[in-house]
Amino acid sequence: MEPKKIVVFIGPSLPLAEAREILDADYHPPVARGDITALLNDPPDVIGIIDGVFHQQPAVSHKEIIQALKAGIMIVGASSMGALRAAELDSIGMVGIGTVYQYYRDGIIESDDDVAIVFDPVTHELLSEALVSMSYNFQMAENEGIINSNDYNVLYETAKNIFYPHRTYQRVFNQSNLEKNKITELRTFLDKHGIDIKAEDAKKALKYIKGII
């Protein structure tokens, strides 16, 4: 049996080396408008969409994903742009994986701002934090009794009001006016237990693809 041809669009959500350890695929940079259409000249069996461009150039369109689905290509989305498009197109066959996809599907988050980040183009080091990961971690801290629901709301609204390229935990703490002892305890908790939910979802999507091929 001939091996399946898999193309995955990935960027800052998960380091490429980690992705390759999970799934052997043809990895491309974050998907942009026209990239899916270009693949139809020599169509893969599976397309994984993790990351995509949002603001710097036109995002991947619904139309080209639908065209690929109609051509019989399985498309799996998670983590970032993939999660957003999967939530919009799961009713016609796109497969969504992970927490961020579920948040979009259920209307808990709605904007691309919730997953947008900036990163160093050379090292791919994250230079800002995704609002969806911050919210997830603040909720964990609330569940552990480190902060209360009012603190969570203050932190979330503070983070949401910071323009995404400048959204860091330090900036949120500085602007939130929470008590210093709470911030210290919260910072310690995040250092030990904080989760990059986008990275976790990317891993889940790659494992899902590996499991079906």
mmCIF file of C-alpha atoms in Angstrom:
data_model
loop_
_atom_site.group_PDB
_atom_site.id
_atom_site.type_symbol
_atom_site.label_atom_id
_atom_site.label_comp_id
_atom_site.label_asym_id
_atom_site.label_seq_id
_atom_site.Cartn_x
_atom_site.Cartn_y
_atom_site.Cartn_z
ATOM 1 C CA MET A 1 0.000 0.000 0.000
ATOM 2 C CA GLU A 2 1.382 3.368 -1.039
ATOM 3 C CA PRO A 3 2.045 5.765 1.871
ATOM 4 C CA LYS A 4 -0.334 8.677 2.266
ATOM 5 C CA LYS A 5 0.825 12.090 1.136
ATOM 6 C CA ILE A 6 0.421 14.556 4.012
ATOM 7 C CA VAL A 7 0.940 18.315 3.952
ATOM 8 C CA VAL A 8 0.887 20.282 7.213
ATOM 9 C CA PHE A 9 0.920 24.064 7.546
ATOM 10 C CA ILE A 10 2.655 24.942 10.785
ATOM 11 C CA GLY A 11 4.443 27.873 12.386
ATOM 12 C CA PRO A 12 4.857 29.251 15.885
ATOM 13 C CA SER A 13 2.251 27.037 17.570
ATOM 14 C CA LEU A 14 4.693 24.114 17.682
ATOM 15 C CA PRO A 15 8.408 23.894 16.871
ATOM 16 C CA LEU A 16 9.023 22.047 13.621
ATOM 17 C CA ALA A 17 11.404 19.587 15.290
ATOM 18 C CA GLU A 18 8.679 18.560 17.744
ATOM 19 C CA ALA A 19 6.171 18.210 14.928
ATOM 20 C CA ARG A 20 8.503 15.934 12.954
ATOM 21 C CA GLU A 21 8.937 13.687 16.001
ATOM 22 C CA ILE A 22 5.189 13.074 15.998
ATOM 23 C CA LEU A 23 4.367 12.881 12.292
ATOM 24 C CA ASP A 24 6.330 12.371 9.103
ATOM 25 C CA ALA A 25 4.836 14.914 6.711
ATOM 26 C CA ASP A 26 5.623 17.629 4.204
ATOM 27 C CA TYR A 27 5.694 20.699 6.437
ATOM 28 C CA HIS A 28 4.924 24.147 5.033
ATOM 29 C CA PRO A 29 4.971 27.608 6.684
ATOM 30 C CA PRO A 30 1.691 29.098 7.994
ATOM 31 C CA VAL A 31 -1.027 28.859 5.364
ATOM 32 C CA ALA A 32 -2.009 31.942 3.365
ATOM 33 C CA ARG A 33 -4.600 32.698 0.697
ATOM 34 C CA GLY A 34 -4.037 30.485 -2.345
ATOM 35 C CA ASP A 35 -1.806 27.884 -0.674
ATOM 36 C CA ILE A 36 -4.522 25.209 -0.544
ATOM 37 C CA THR A 37 -5.524 25.853 -4.144
ATOM 38 C CA ALA A 38 -1.902 25.468 -5.226
ATOM 39 C CA LEU A 39 -1.810 21.984 -3.688
ATOM 40 C CA LEU A 40 -4.660 20.789 -5.902
ATOM 41 C CA ASN A 41 -2.307 20.484 -8.880
ATOM 42 C CA ASP A 42 -0.733 17.489 -7.112
ATOM 43 C CA PRO A 43 -3.220 16.815 -4.335
ATOM 44 C CA PRO A 44 -2.171 15.271 -1.024
ATOM 45 C CA ASP A 45 -4.350 12.766 0.808
ATOM 46 C CA VAL A 46 -4.411 14.812 4.005
ATOM 47 C CA ILE A 47 -3.903 18.511 4.757
ATOM 48 C CA GLY A 48 -3.264 19.623 8.323
ATOM 49 C CA ILE A 49 -3.806 23.302 9.083
ATOM 50 C CA ILE A 50 -2.264 24.439 12.359
ATOM 51 C CA ASP A 51 -1.028 27.978 11.730
ATOM 52 C CA GLY A 52 -1.991 30.563 9.171
ATOM 53 C CA VAL A 53 -1.389 34.219 8.460
ATOM 54 C CA PHE A 54 -3.937 36.648 9.877
ATOM 55 C CA HIS A 55 -2.968 40.255 9.498
ATOM 56 C CA GLN A 56 0.150 40.505 7.358
ATOM 57 C CA GLN A 57 -1.466 39.044 4.196
ATOM 58 C CA PRO A 58 -4.831 37.563 3.149
ATOM 59 C CA ALA A 59 -5.871 34.533 5.213
ATOM 60 C CA VAL A 60 -6.722 31.155 3.703
ATOM 61 C CA SER A 61 -10.238 31.337 2.300
ATOM 62 C CA HIS A 62 -13.231 29.143 3.019
ATOM 63 C CA LYS A 63 -13.701 28.652 -0.708
ATOM 64 C CA GLU A 64 -10.346 26.972 -1.297
ATOM 65 C CA ILE A 65 -10.780 24.675 1.708
ATOM 66 C CA ILE A 66 -14.237 23.694 0.448
ATOM 67 C CA GLN A 67 -12.758 23.060 -2.998
ATOM 68 C CA ALA A 68 -10.155 20.734 -1.479
ATOM 69 C CA LEU A 69 -12.772 18.903 0.591
ATOM 70 C CA LYS A 70 -14.873 18.368 -2.536
ATOM 71 C CA ALA A 71 -11.775 16.934 -4.223
ATOM 72 C CA GLY A 72 -11.720 14.237 -1.541
ATOM 73 C CA ILE A 73 -8.849 15.578 0.558
ATOM 74 C CA MET A 74 -9.132 15.134 4.314
ATOM 75 C CA ILE A 75 -8.459 18.456 6.057
ATOM 76 C CA VAL A 76 -7.693 18.583 9.768
ATOM 77 C CA GLY A 77 -7.550 21.876 11.659
ATOM 78 C CA ALA A 78 -6.359 22.759 15.142
ATOM 79 C CA SER A 79 -4.643 25.241 17.411
ATOM 80 C CA SER A 80 -4.815 28.532 15.536
ATOM 81 C CA MET A 81 -6.076 29.335 12.028
ATOM 82 C CA GLY A 82 -6.810 25.619 11.655
ATOM 83 C CA ALA A 83 -9.106 25.667 14.682
ATOM 84 C CA LEU A 84 -10.944 28.750 13.457
ATOM 85 C CA ARG A 85 -11.554 27.387 9.956
ATOM 86 C CA ALA A 86 -12.512 23.949 11.296
ATOM 87 C CA ALA A 87 -15.172 25.491 13.525
ATOM 88 C CA GLU A 88 -16.568 27.304 10.496
ATOM 89 C CA LEU A 89 -16.412 24.323 8.134
ATOM 90 C CA ASP A 90 -16.845 21.194 10.262
ATOM 91 C CA SER A 91 -20.424 20.835 9.037
ATOM 92 C CA ILE A 92 -19.128 20.127 5.538
ATOM 93 C CA GLY A 93 -16.339 17.774 6.461
ATOM 94 C CA MET A 94 -13.334 19.621 7.873
ATOM 95 C CA VAL A 95 -12.107 17.855 11.020
ATOM 96 C CA GLY A 96 -11.484 19.993 14.104
ATOM 97 C CA ILE A 97 -9.229 18.817 16.925
ATOM 98 C CA GLY A 98 -8.504 20.183 20.388
ATOM 99 C CA THR A 99 -9.556 22.786 22.926
ATOM 100 C CA VAL A 100 -9.171 25.897 20.774
ATOM 101 C CA TYR A 101 -11.336 24.331 18.056
ATOM 102 C CA GLN A 102 -13.988 23.502 20.679
ATOM 103 C CA TYR A 103 -13.871 27.079 21.983
ATOM 104 C CA TYR A 104 -14.499 28.458 18.492
ATOM 105 C CA ARG A 105 -17.165 25.842 17.751
ATOM 106 C CA ASP A 106 -19.040 26.609 20.966
ATOM 107 C CA GLY A 107 -18.757 30.397 20.617
ATOM 108 C CA ILE A 108 -16.558 30.782 23.708
ATOM 109 C CA ILE A 109 -14.119 32.674 21.501
ATOM 110 C CA GLU A 110 -14.926 34.239 18.148
ATOM 111 C CA SER A 111 -12.053 36.439 16.998
ATOM 112 C CA ASP A 112 -8.718 35.629 15.390
ATOM 113 C CA ASP A 113 -7.298 37.975 18.042
ATOM 114 C CA ASP A 114 -7.725 35.166 20.574
ATOM 115 C CA VAL A 115 -5.013 33.073 18.903
ATOM 116 C CA ALA A 116 -2.855 35.772 17.276
ATOM 117 C CA ILE A 117 0.764 36.091 18.426
ATOM 118 C CA VAL A 118 4.059 37.464 17.135
ATOM 119 C CA PHE A 119 7.313 35.561 16.970
ATOM 120 C CA ASP A 120 10.937 35.994 15.980
ATOM 121 C CA PRO A 121 11.101 35.041 12.274
ATOM 122 C CA VAL A 122 14.608 33.612 12.684
ATOM 123 C CA THR A 123 14.358 31.648 15.936
ATOM 124 C CA HIS A 124 10.530 31.264 15.959
ATOM 125 C CA GLU A 125 10.657 32.230 19.642
ATOM 126 C CA LEU A 126 7.301 33.551 20.832
ATOM 127 C CA LEU A 127 7.388 37.282 21.539
ATOM 128 C CA SER A 128 3.802 37.503 22.783
ATOM 129 C CA GLU A 129 1.227 35.190 24.336
ATOM 130 C CA ALA A 130 -2.018 33.973 22.805
ATOM 131 C CA LEU A 131 -5.078 35.254 24.645
ATOM 132 C CA VAL A 132 -6.641 31.776 24.483
ATOM 133 C CA SER A 133 -3.683 30.273 26.376
ATOM 134 C CA MET A 134 -3.666 33.091 28.921
ATOM 135 C CA SER A 135 -7.369 32.610 29.580
ATOM 136 C CA TYR A 136 -6.940 28.846 29.940
ATOM 137 C CA ASN A 137 -4.115 29.289 32.447
ATOM 138 C CA PHE A 138 -5.920 31.973 34.431
ATOM 139 C CA GLN A 139 -8.927 29.631 34.663
ATOM 140 C CA MET A 140 -6.663 26.865 35.985
ATOM 141 C CA ALA A 141 -5.339 29.278 38.596
ATOM 142 C CA GLU A 142 -8.892 30.190 39.596
ATOM 143 C CA ASN A 143 -9.802 26.501 39.902
ATOM 144 C CA GLU A 144 -6.810 26.058 42.240
ATOM 145 C CA GLY A 145 -7.930 28.978 44.413
ATOM 146 C CA ILE A 146 -4.913 31.138 43.580
ATOM 147 C CA ILE A 147 -7.158 33.863 42.180
ATOM 148 C CA ASN A 148 -10.913 34.432 42.440
ATOM 149 C CA SER A 149 -13.444 34.968 39.677
ATOM 150 C CA ASN A 150 -13.154 38.750 39.902
ATOM 151 C CA ASP A 151 -9.358 38.491 39.577
ATOM 152 C CA TYR A 152 -9.827 36.267 36.536
ATOM 153 C CA ASN A 153 -12.139 38.816 34.905
ATOM 154 C CA VAL A 154 -9.681 41.633 35.587
ATOM 155 C CA LEU A 155 -6.765 39.641 34.136
ATOM 156 C CA TYR A 156 -8.732 38.526 31.098
ATOM 157 C CA GLU A 157 -10.068 41.989 30.262
ATOM 158 C CA THR A 158 -6.614 43.498 30.794
ATOM 159 C CA ALA A 159 -5.086 40.959 28.416
ATOM 160 C CA LYS A 160 -7.846 41.395 25.841
ATOM 161 C CA ASN A 161 -7.350 45.167 25.796
ATOM 162 C CA ILE A 162 -3.641 44.866 25.029
ATOM 163 C CA PHE A 163 -2.851 44.839 21.291
ATOM 164 C CA TYR A 164 -1.860 41.259 20.486
ATOM 165 C CA PRO A 165 1.811 41.879 19.524
ATOM 166 C CA HIS A 166 2.381 43.380 22.990
ATOM 167 C CA ARG A 167 0.371 40.805 24.953
ATOM 168 C CA THR A 168 2.684 39.233 27.557
ATOM 169 C CA TYR A 169 2.093 38.003 31.082
ATOM 170 C CA GLN A 170 4.375 40.700 32.467
ATOM 171 C CA ARG A 171 2.435 43.461 30.727
ATOM 172 C CA VAL A 172 -0.881 42.016 31.901
ATOM 173 C CA PHE A 173 0.368 41.834 35.483
ATOM 174 C CA ASN A 174 1.698 45.390 35.310
ATOM 175 C CA GLN A 175 -1.603 46.776 34.025
ATOM 176 C CA SER A 176 -4.028 44.660 36.057
ATOM 177 C CA ASN A 177 -3.459 46.352 39.448
ATOM 178 C CA LEU A 178 -3.780 43.003 41.240
ATOM 179 C CA GLU A 179 -2.165 42.745 44.669
ATOM 180 C CA LYS A 180 1.549 42.027 44.475
ATOM 181 C CA ASN A 181 1.291 38.880 46.563
ATOM 182 C CA LYS A 182 -1.368 37.460 44.227
ATOM 183 C CA ILE A 183 0.747 38.230 41.193
ATOM 184 C CA THR A 184 3.745 36.541 42.801
ATOM 185 C CA GLU A 185 1.695 33.433 43.613
ATOM 186 C CA LEU A 186 0.132 33.413 40.159
ATOM 187 C CA ARG A 187 3.499 33.778 38.457
ATOM 188 C CA THR A 188 4.867 30.823 40.446
ATOM 189 C CA PHE A 189 1.830 28.737 39.509
ATOM 190 C CA LEU A 190 2.180 29.588 35.811
ATOM 191 C CA ASP A 191 5.902 28.773 35.831
ATOM 192 C CA LYS A 192 5.107 25.304 37.182
ATOM 193 C CA HIS A 193 1.770 24.476 35.581
ATOM 194 C CA GLY A 194 1.143 26.906 32.717
ATOM 195 C CA ILE A 195 0.108 25.284 29.449
ATOM 196 C CA ASP A 196 0.507 26.507 25.894
ATOM 197 C CA ILE A 197 -2.884 25.258 24.757
ATOM 198 C CA LYS A 198 -2.109 25.963 21.099
ATOM 199 C CA ALA A 199 0.981 23.736 21.233
ATOM 200 C CA GLU A 200 -0.975 20.974 22.972
ATOM 201 C CA ASP A 201 -3.709 21.135 20.326
ATOM 202 C CA ALA A 202 -1.129 21.032 17.520
ATOM 203 C CA LYS A 203 0.309 17.832 18.991
ATOM 204 C CA LYS A 204 -3.178 16.314 19.262
ATOM 205 C CA ALA A 205 -3.886 17.097 15.603
ATOM 206 C CA LEU A 206 -0.630 15.549 14.409
ATOM 207 C CA LYS A 207 -1.269 12.438 16.497
ATOM 208 C CA TYR A 208 -4.795 12.248 15.085
ATOM 209 C CA ILE A 209 -3.467 12.357 11.511
ATOM 210 C CA LYS A 210 -0.860 9.733 12.354
ATOM 211 C CA GLY A 211 -3.593 7.502 13.745
ATOM 212 C CA ILE A 212 -5.707 7.561 10.593
ATOM 213 C CA ILE A 213 -3.051 7.013 7.930
#
